[in-house]
Amino acid sequence: MISIITTSYNYENYISETIKSVLAQTYTDWELIIVDDASCDNSVEVIKSFCEDKRIKLICHDKNKGLAQAVKTGLKYAKGEWIAFLESDDLWVENTLEERVNAIKNNSQIGIIFNDVEEFGDEKAVLAVKNNLEKNRKRISKLNFPKNIFYDLNIENFLLTFSAVMIKKEALDDCPLDTPIDALLDWWIFIHISYKNDTFYINKKLTKWRQHKNSYLFRRKKTKFRSVNLSAYLDVWKVQKLGIKFLPFFLKTVILTITKRFKFYYVVAIRTIKKFIGIKPKESPLFDD
């Protein structure tokens, strides 16, 4: 059985369509665990309308605890050998789980599966992520799967979206979920788990990734320094006792992270100057204009 974890917070406009995409799966041996993180809209009532199907379980937090805590709650109830993540505004095509199960049968040594995605939704938001997605796809195309990607995740999380990923339950049981940045929990998890587990990529657009300005990532992007990668590698270094041999890789990652962050602040500065002199920057969900 596959356990699907969906965390929900104020997505009443999307969650119904998300659940329907699970119900439409050709592979039917699944359970859907929806953790509502104290939504203040009508999300819970929408979800309850689907709970006549005994494969769907709703767990409600009494207060908002954030993404990591919601995932922890979902894992407590999960009974499957594999955990699939589906965000409450995304969709799966009808054979998503079937394709992943077939991949497991043919690659018994893997611990992580991910697939290509089709981005949809707000037109401007789709355009804003399109170039980055294409770069990630080109990078993925150069890798031979199944593969251990532990050293490939240091600068970019190229697994596209949480909704495109499925992870072996026993691997998650050993993974700490106390990420320093809630919105980048997926990157934190992937680095930890990929140290001991190989990854397989399905080159099919099995996930429909919705783009909109109210998504979890974009709501929380402004005040955090994105050093989740450094924190994750430090944690693995300590726990796995990798020793001095890991130092050159980590120092390289530090330098590349600082360089990337400098480029980010450069773009922010240019946008600020343009706004100050009256030139409207190109709209992007990564910035609030």
mmCIF file of C-alpha atoms in Angstrom:
data_model
loop_
_atom_site.group_PDB
_atom_site.id
_atom_site.type_symbol
_atom_site.label_atom_id
_atom_site.label_comp_id
_atom_site.label_asym_id
_atom_site.label_seq_id
_atom_site.Cartn_x
_atom_site.Cartn_y
_atom_site.Cartn_z
ATOM 1 C CA MET A 1 0.000 0.000 0.000
ATOM 2 C CA ILE A 2 1.041 3.592 -0.657
ATOM 3 C CA SER A 3 0.344 6.275 1.936
ATOM 4 C CA ILE A 4 -0.331 9.704 0.442
ATOM 5 C CA ILE A 5 0.243 12.683 2.721
ATOM 6 C CA THR A 6 -1.468 15.957 1.882
ATOM 7 C CA THR A 7 -1.046 18.949 4.168
ATOM 8 C CA SER A 8 -3.785 21.543 3.934
ATOM 9 C CA TYR A 9 -4.048 25.161 5.021
ATOM 10 C CA ASN A 10 -6.700 27.503 3.625
ATOM 11 C CA TYR A 11 -6.871 25.864 0.192
ATOM 12 C CA GLU A 12 -10.633 25.335 -0.038
ATOM 13 C CA ASN A 13 -10.522 26.497 -3.674
ATOM 14 C CA TYR A 14 -8.066 23.745 -4.671
ATOM 15 C CA ILE A 15 -8.298 20.779 -2.273
ATOM 16 C CA SER A 16 -11.408 19.243 -3.879
ATOM 17 C CA GLU A 17 -9.711 18.928 -7.260
ATOM 18 C CA THR A 18 -6.603 17.504 -5.574
ATOM 19 C CA ILE A 19 -8.578 14.761 -3.810
ATOM 20 C CA LYS A 20 -10.458 13.905 -7.009
ATOM 21 C CA SER A 21 -7.145 13.350 -8.788
ATOM 22 C CA VAL A 22 -6.284 10.725 -6.141
ATOM 23 C CA LEU A 23 -9.662 9.044 -6.420
ATOM 24 C CA ALA A 24 -9.119 8.775 -10.187
ATOM 25 C CA GLN A 25 -5.866 6.764 -9.839
ATOM 26 C CA THR A 26 -5.649 3.500 -11.767
ATOM 27 C CA TYR A 27 -3.634 2.055 -8.871
ATOM 28 C CA THR A 28 -6.098 1.736 -6.013
ATOM 29 C CA ASP A 29 -4.131 0.316 -3.052
ATOM 30 C CA TRP A 30 -3.581 3.639 -1.318
ATOM 31 C CA GLU A 31 -4.592 5.661 1.718
ATOM 32 C CA LEU A 32 -4.870 9.445 1.649
ATOM 33 C CA ILE A 33 -3.964 11.160 4.913
ATOM 34 C CA ILE A 34 -4.940 14.823 4.899
ATOM 35 C CA VAL A 35 -3.572 16.933 7.737
ATOM 36 C CA ASP A 36 -5.406 20.236 8.033
ATOM 37 C CA ASP A 37 -3.175 22.753 9.796
ATOM 38 C CA ALA A 38 -5.970 24.778 11.458
ATOM 39 C CA SER A 39 -7.464 26.269 8.305
ATOM 40 C CA CYS A 40 -9.732 29.254 8.868
ATOM 41 C CA ASP A 41 -11.610 28.883 5.583
ATOM 42 C CA ASN A 42 -13.999 26.094 4.531
ATOM 43 C CA SER A 43 -11.266 23.541 3.788
ATOM 44 C CA VAL A 44 -12.233 21.068 6.506
ATOM 45 C CA GLU A 45 -15.860 20.862 5.354
ATOM 46 C CA VAL A 46 -14.721 20.311 1.781
ATOM 47 C CA ILE A 47 -12.398 17.507 2.858
ATOM 48 C CA LYS A 48 -15.050 15.867 5.051
ATOM 49 C CA SER A 49 -17.323 15.551 2.036
ATOM 50 C CA PHE A 50 -14.870 12.977 0.622
ATOM 51 C CA CYS A 51 -14.329 10.970 3.804
ATOM 52 C CA GLU A 52 -17.068 8.447 3.040
ATOM 53 C CA ASP A 53 -14.287 6.705 1.145
ATOM 54 C CA LYS A 54 -12.572 4.877 4.014
ATOM 55 C CA ARG A 55 -9.190 5.266 2.318
ATOM 56 C CA ILE A 56 -9.327 8.992 3.092
ATOM 57 C CA LYS A 57 -8.425 10.104 6.625
ATOM 58 C CA LEU A 58 -8.641 13.675 7.935
ATOM 59 C CA ILE A 59 -6.552 14.813 10.899
ATOM 60 C CA CYS A 60 -7.010 18.394 12.141
ATOM 61 C CA HIS A 61 -4.519 20.455 14.121
ATOM 62 C CA ASP A 62 -6.129 22.678 16.754
ATOM 63 C CA LYS A 63 -3.648 25.440 15.899
ATOM 64 C CA ASN A 64 -1.393 26.251 12.983
ATOM 65 C CA LYS A 65 1.903 24.400 13.406
ATOM 66 C CA GLY A 66 3.516 24.719 9.982
ATOM 67 C CA LEU A 67 4.447 22.325 7.203
ATOM 68 C CA ALA A 68 7.053 20.213 9.015
ATOM 69 C CA GLN A 69 4.761 19.489 11.949
ATOM 70 C CA ALA A 70 1.885 18.670 9.600
ATOM 71 C CA VAL A 71 4.073 16.161 7.746
ATOM 72 C CA LYS A 72 5.139 14.637 11.086
ATOM 73 C CA THR A 73 1.477 14.184 11.990
ATOM 74 C CA GLY A 74 0.760 12.526 8.661
ATOM 75 C CA LEU A 75 3.655 10.101 9.063
ATOM 76 C CA LYS A 76 2.341 8.976 12.457
ATOM 77 C CA TYR A 77 -0.785 7.653 10.755
ATOM 78 C CA ALA A 78 0.863 6.286 7.590
ATOM 79 C CA LYS A 79 0.725 2.507 7.144
ATOM 80 C CA GLY A 80 2.175 2.169 3.649
ATOM 81 C CA GLU A 81 5.649 0.985 2.676
ATOM 82 C CA TRP A 82 6.022 4.085 0.523
ATOM 83 C CA ILE A 83 5.023 7.688 1.221
ATOM 84 C CA ALA A 84 3.806 9.885 -1.621
ATOM 85 C CA PHE A 85 3.416 13.616 -1.112
ATOM 86 C CA LEU A 86 0.685 15.617 -2.815
ATOM 87 C CA GLU A 87 0.318 19.282 -1.999
ATOM 88 C CA SER A 88 -3.229 20.500 -1.563
ATOM 89 C CA ASP A 89 -3.185 22.669 -4.685
ATOM 90 C CA ASP A 90 -1.554 20.147 -7.062
ATOM 91 C CA LEU A 91 -2.912 17.262 -9.139
ATOM 92 C CA TRP A 92 -1.841 13.836 -10.381
ATOM 93 C CA VAL A 93 -2.649 12.327 -13.762
ATOM 94 C CA GLU A 94 -4.620 9.096 -13.403
ATOM 95 C CA ASN A 95 -1.674 6.684 -13.820
ATOM 96 C CA THR A 96 0.788 8.493 -11.523
ATOM 97 C CA LEU A 97 0.848 5.862 -8.780
ATOM 98 C CA GLU A 98 0.796 2.998 -11.274
ATOM 99 C CA GLU A 99 3.898 4.356 -13.011
ATOM 100 C CA ARG A 100 5.696 4.762 -9.699
ATOM 101 C CA VAL A 101 4.808 1.260 -8.522
ATOM 102 C CA ASN A 102 6.152 -0.171 -11.789
ATOM 103 C CA ALA A 103 9.381 1.763 -11.236
ATOM 104 C CA ILE A 104 9.731 0.222 -7.762
ATOM 105 C CA LYS A 105 9.250 -3.292 -9.162
ATOM 106 C CA ASN A 106 12.058 -2.734 -11.656
ATOM 107 C CA ASN A 107 14.410 -0.918 -9.256
ATOM 108 C CA SER A 108 14.157 -2.572 -5.860
ATOM 109 C CA GLN A 109 17.235 -0.788 -4.463
ATOM 110 C CA ILE A 110 15.819 2.753 -4.722
ATOM 111 C CA GLY A 111 14.480 4.831 -1.845
ATOM 112 C CA ILE A 112 13.277 7.912 -3.735
ATOM 113 C CA ILE A 113 11.202 8.242 -6.908
ATOM 114 C CA PHE A 114 10.335 11.467 -8.675
ATOM 115 C CA ASN A 115 8.801 12.392 -12.000
ATOM 116 C CA ASP A 116 8.532 15.280 -14.414
ATOM 117 C CA VAL A 117 5.786 17.870 -13.936
ATOM 118 C CA GLU A 118 3.405 19.971 -15.969
ATOM 119 C CA GLU A 119 3.120 23.488 -14.610
ATOM 120 C CA PHE A 120 -0.278 25.189 -14.851
ATOM 121 C CA GLY A 121 -2.324 27.938 -13.222
ATOM 122 C CA ASP A 122 -1.679 31.693 -13.158
ATOM 123 C CA GLU A 123 -0.075 32.559 -16.491
ATOM 124 C CA LYS A 124 2.467 35.005 -15.071
ATOM 125 C CA ALA A 125 3.400 32.629 -12.272
ATOM 126 C CA VAL A 126 3.931 29.814 -14.791
ATOM 127 C CA LEU A 127 6.223 32.000 -16.872
ATOM 128 C CA ALA A 128 8.184 32.970 -13.762
ATOM 129 C CA VAL A 129 9.193 29.354 -13.025
ATOM 130 C CA LYS A 130 9.474 28.089 -16.603
ATOM 131 C CA ASN A 131 13.149 28.933 -17.175
ATOM 132 C CA ASN A 132 14.245 27.404 -13.888
ATOM 133 C CA LEU A 133 12.260 24.239 -14.592
ATOM 134 C CA GLU A 134 13.851 23.895 -18.012
ATOM 135 C CA LYS A 135 17.324 24.258 -16.490
ATOM 136 C CA ASN A 136 16.517 21.574 -13.948
ATOM 137 C CA ARG A 137 15.196 19.249 -16.657
ATOM 138 C CA LYS A 138 18.425 19.654 -18.626
ATOM 139 C CA ARG A 139 20.417 18.847 -15.515
ATOM 140 C CA ILE A 140 18.307 15.777 -14.813
ATOM 141 C CA SER A 141 18.747 14.580 -18.410
ATOM 142 C CA LYS A 142 22.508 14.366 -17.845
ATOM 143 C CA LEU A 143 22.156 11.993 -14.878
ATOM 144 C CA ASN A 144 21.941 8.226 -15.205
ATOM 145 C CA PHE A 145 19.236 6.763 -12.971
ATOM 146 C CA PRO A 146 18.989 4.934 -10.650
ATOM 147 C CA LYS A 147 21.577 7.154 -8.977
ATOM 148 C CA ASN A 148 22.694 8.423 -5.600
ATOM 149 C CA ILE A 149 22.111 12.192 -5.805
ATOM 150 C CA PHE A 150 23.458 13.180 -2.374
ATOM 151 C CA TYR A 151 26.268 15.295 -3.837
ATOM 152 C CA ASP A 152 24.065 16.697 -6.617
ATOM 153 C CA LEU A 153 21.621 18.536 -4.336
ATOM 154 C CA ASN A 154 24.075 21.004 -2.839
ATOM 155 C CA ILE A 155 23.034 24.115 -4.796
ATOM 156 C CA GLU A 156 19.668 23.326 -6.333
ATOM 157 C CA ASN A 157 16.720 21.147 -5.397
ATOM 158 C CA PHE A 158 16.016 19.767 -8.852
ATOM 159 C CA LEU A 159 13.290 17.338 -7.758
ATOM 160 C CA LEU A 160 10.864 19.985 -9.029
ATOM 161 C CA THR A 161 8.092 19.779 -6.416
ATOM 162 C CA PHE A 162 7.105 17.732 -3.359
ATOM 163 C CA SER A 163 4.058 16.506 -5.297
ATOM 164 C CA ALA A 164 6.333 14.709 -7.766
ATOM 165 C CA VAL A 165 8.091 12.643 -5.098
ATOM 166 C CA MET A 166 7.566 9.300 -3.382
ATOM 167 C CA ILE A 167 9.885 8.030 -0.603
ATOM 168 C CA LYS A 168 10.322 4.670 1.109
ATOM 169 C CA LYS A 169 8.734 4.825 4.567
ATOM 170 C CA GLU A 170 11.702 3.265 6.393
ATOM 171 C CA ALA A 171 13.970 5.966 4.956
ATOM 172 C CA LEU A 172 11.666 8.689 6.286
ATOM 173 C CA ASP A 173 11.554 7.025 9.699
ATOM 174 C CA ASP A 174 15.273 7.780 10.079
ATOM 175 C CA CYS A 175 15.037 11.332 8.715
ATOM 176 C CA PRO A 176 14.878 14.367 11.034
ATOM 177 C CA LEU A 177 12.175 16.817 9.975
ATOM 178 C CA ASP A 178 13.319 19.843 11.982
ATOM 179 C CA THR A 179 14.187 21.985 8.987
ATOM 180 C CA PRO A 180 15.335 25.588 9.621
ATOM 181 C CA ILE A 181 12.978 26.810 6.882
ATOM 182 C CA ASP A 182 9.540 25.253 6.755
ATOM 183 C CA ALA A 183 8.839 26.066 3.112
ATOM 184 C CA LEU A 184 12.016 24.216 2.026
ATOM 185 C CA LEU A 185 11.286 21.052 3.981
ATOM 186 C CA ASP A 186 11.458 18.968 0.806
ATOM 187 C CA TRP A 187 15.070 19.983 0.039
ATOM 188 C CA TRP A 188 16.044 19.243 3.661
ATOM 189 C CA ILE A 189 14.470 15.771 3.443
ATOM 190 C CA PHE A 190 15.983 14.908 0.070
ATOM 191 C CA ILE A 191 19.537 15.691 1.192
ATOM 192 C CA HIS A 192 19.183 13.578 4.337
ATOM 193 C CA ILE A 193 17.569 10.592 2.660
ATOM 194 C CA SER A 194 19.706 10.537 -0.484
ATOM 195 C CA TYR A 195 22.876 9.849 1.533
ATOM 196 C CA LYS A 196 21.861 6.187 1.971
ATOM 197 C CA ASN A 197 19.266 5.786 -0.796
ATOM 198 C CA ASP A 198 19.393 5.770 -4.573
ATOM 199 C CA THR A 199 16.922 7.797 -6.617
ATOM 200 C CA PHE A 200 14.961 6.947 -9.755
ATOM 201 C CA TYR A 201 13.477 9.464 -12.210
ATOM 202 C CA ILE A 202 10.387 8.872 -14.338
ATOM 203 C CA ASN A 203 10.617 11.078 -17.410
ATOM 204 C CA LYS A 204 6.872 11.607 -17.687
ATOM 205 C CA LYS A 205 4.713 14.548 -16.631
ATOM 206 C CA LEU A 206 2.718 12.686 -14.005
ATOM 207 C CA THR A 207 2.242 15.674 -11.659
ATOM 208 C CA LYS A 208 0.386 18.878 -12.443
ATOM 209 C CA TRP A 209 2.108 21.625 -10.457
ATOM 210 C CA ARG A 210 -0.183 24.580 -9.860
ATOM 211 C CA GLN A 211 1.422 28.026 -9.934
ATOM 212 C CA HIS A 212 -0.177 30.919 -8.056
ATOM 213 C CA LYS A 213 0.945 33.789 -5.856
ATOM 214 C CA ASN A 214 -0.661 32.382 -2.715
ATOM 215 C CA SER A 215 1.332 29.142 -2.693
ATOM 216 C CA TYR A 216 3.112 28.076 0.495
ATOM 217 C CA LEU A 217 6.599 28.790 -0.816
ATOM 218 C CA PHE A 218 5.872 32.280 -2.104
ATOM 219 C CA ARG A 219 4.022 33.305 1.072
ATOM 220 C CA ARG A 220 7.162 32.627 3.134
ATOM 221 C CA LYS A 221 10.019 33.653 0.926
ATOM 222 C CA LYS A 222 10.801 37.176 2.101
ATOM 223 C CA THR A 223 12.532 37.040 5.469
ATOM 224 C CA LYS A 224 14.605 33.871 5.345
ATOM 225 C CA PHE A 225 18.158 33.218 4.210
ATOM 226 C CA ARG A 226 17.907 30.059 2.174
ATOM 227 C CA SER A 227 20.711 28.019 3.715
ATOM 228 C CA VAL A 228 18.712 24.841 4.175
ATOM 229 C CA ASN A 229 21.248 23.031 2.001
ATOM 230 C CA LEU A 230 24.157 23.984 4.280
ATOM 231 C CA SER A 231 22.216 23.094 7.423
ATOM 232 C CA ALA A 232 21.200 19.721 5.970
ATOM 233 C CA TYR A 233 24.718 18.796 4.881
ATOM 234 C CA LEU A 234 26.093 19.838 8.271
ATOM 235 C CA ASP A 235 23.539 17.631 9.961
ATOM 236 C CA VAL A 236 24.381 14.618 7.786
ATOM 237 C CA TRP A 237 28.117 15.291 8.284
ATOM 238 C CA LYS A 238 27.645 15.135 12.051
ATOM 239 C CA VAL A 239 25.211 12.210 12.224
ATOM 240 C CA GLN A 240 26.986 10.005 9.688
ATOM 241 C CA LYS A 241 30.445 10.929 11.059
ATOM 242 C CA LEU A 242 31.846 11.660 7.593
ATOM 243 C CA GLY A 243 35.030 13.193 8.985
ATOM 244 C CA ILE A 244 37.533 15.530 7.341
ATOM 245 C CA LYS A 245 37.044 13.958 3.912
ATOM 246 C CA PHE A 246 33.710 15.802 3.641
ATOM 247 C CA LEU A 247 35.258 19.240 4.247
ATOM 248 C CA PRO A 248 36.255 20.108 0.626
ATOM 249 C CA PHE A 249 32.750 19.386 -0.655
ATOM 250 C CA PHE A 250 31.156 21.410 2.130
ATOM 251 C CA LEU A 251 33.470 24.417 1.599
ATOM 252 C CA LYS A 252 32.700 24.332 -2.121
ATOM 253 C CA THR A 253 28.985 24.288 -1.311
ATOM 254 C CA VAL A 254 29.374 27.271 1.030
ATOM 255 C CA ILE A 255 31.118 29.303 -1.696
ATOM 256 C CA LEU A 256 28.553 28.401 -4.348
ATOM 257 C CA THR A 257 25.676 29.183 -1.975
ATOM 258 C CA ILE A 258 27.096 32.609 -1.149
ATOM 259 C CA THR A 259 27.608 33.321 -4.853
ATOM 260 C CA LYS A 260 24.049 32.330 -5.659
ATOM 261 C CA ARG A 261 22.730 34.446 -2.805
ATOM 262 C CA PHE A 262 24.750 37.457 -4.016
ATOM 263 C CA LYS A 263 23.100 37.119 -7.440
ATOM 264 C CA PHE A 264 19.697 37.012 -5.747
ATOM 265 C CA TYR A 265 20.366 40.242 -3.814
ATOM 266 C CA TYR A 266 21.669 41.866 -7.001
ATOM 267 C CA VAL A 267 18.334 41.166 -8.709
ATOM 268 C CA VAL A 268 16.475 42.533 -5.673
ATOM 269 C CA ALA A 269 18.579 45.713 -5.776
ATOM 270 C CA ILE A 270 17.931 46.258 -9.485
ATOM 271 C CA ARG A 271 14.192 45.774 -8.992
ATOM 272 C CA THR A 272 14.202 48.248 -6.089
ATOM 273 C CA ILE A 273 16.031 50.874 -8.160
ATOM 274 C CA LYS A 274 13.621 50.430 -11.077
ATOM 275 C CA LYS A 275 10.631 50.862 -8.783
ATOM 276 C CA PHE A 276 12.211 53.969 -7.211
ATOM 277 C CA ILE A 277 12.698 55.675 -10.595
ATOM 278 C CA GLY A 278 9.275 54.624 -11.841
ATOM 279 C CA ILE A 279 10.070 51.614 -14.024
ATOM 280 C CA LYS A 280 7.808 48.670 -13.213
ATOM 281 C CA PRO A 281 9.842 45.445 -13.010
ATOM 282 C CA LYS A 282 8.612 42.271 -14.671
ATOM 283 C CA GLU A 283 6.093 40.622 -12.374
ATOM 284 C CA SER A 284 7.223 37.484 -10.599
ATOM 285 C CA PRO A 285 5.705 35.412 -7.784
ATOM 286 C CA LEU A 286 9.100 35.502 -6.076
ATOM 287 C CA PHE A 287 8.661 39.209 -5.319
ATOM 288 C CA ASP A 288 5.827 41.396 -4.121
ATOM 289 C CA ASP A 289 5.672 44.488 -6.349
#
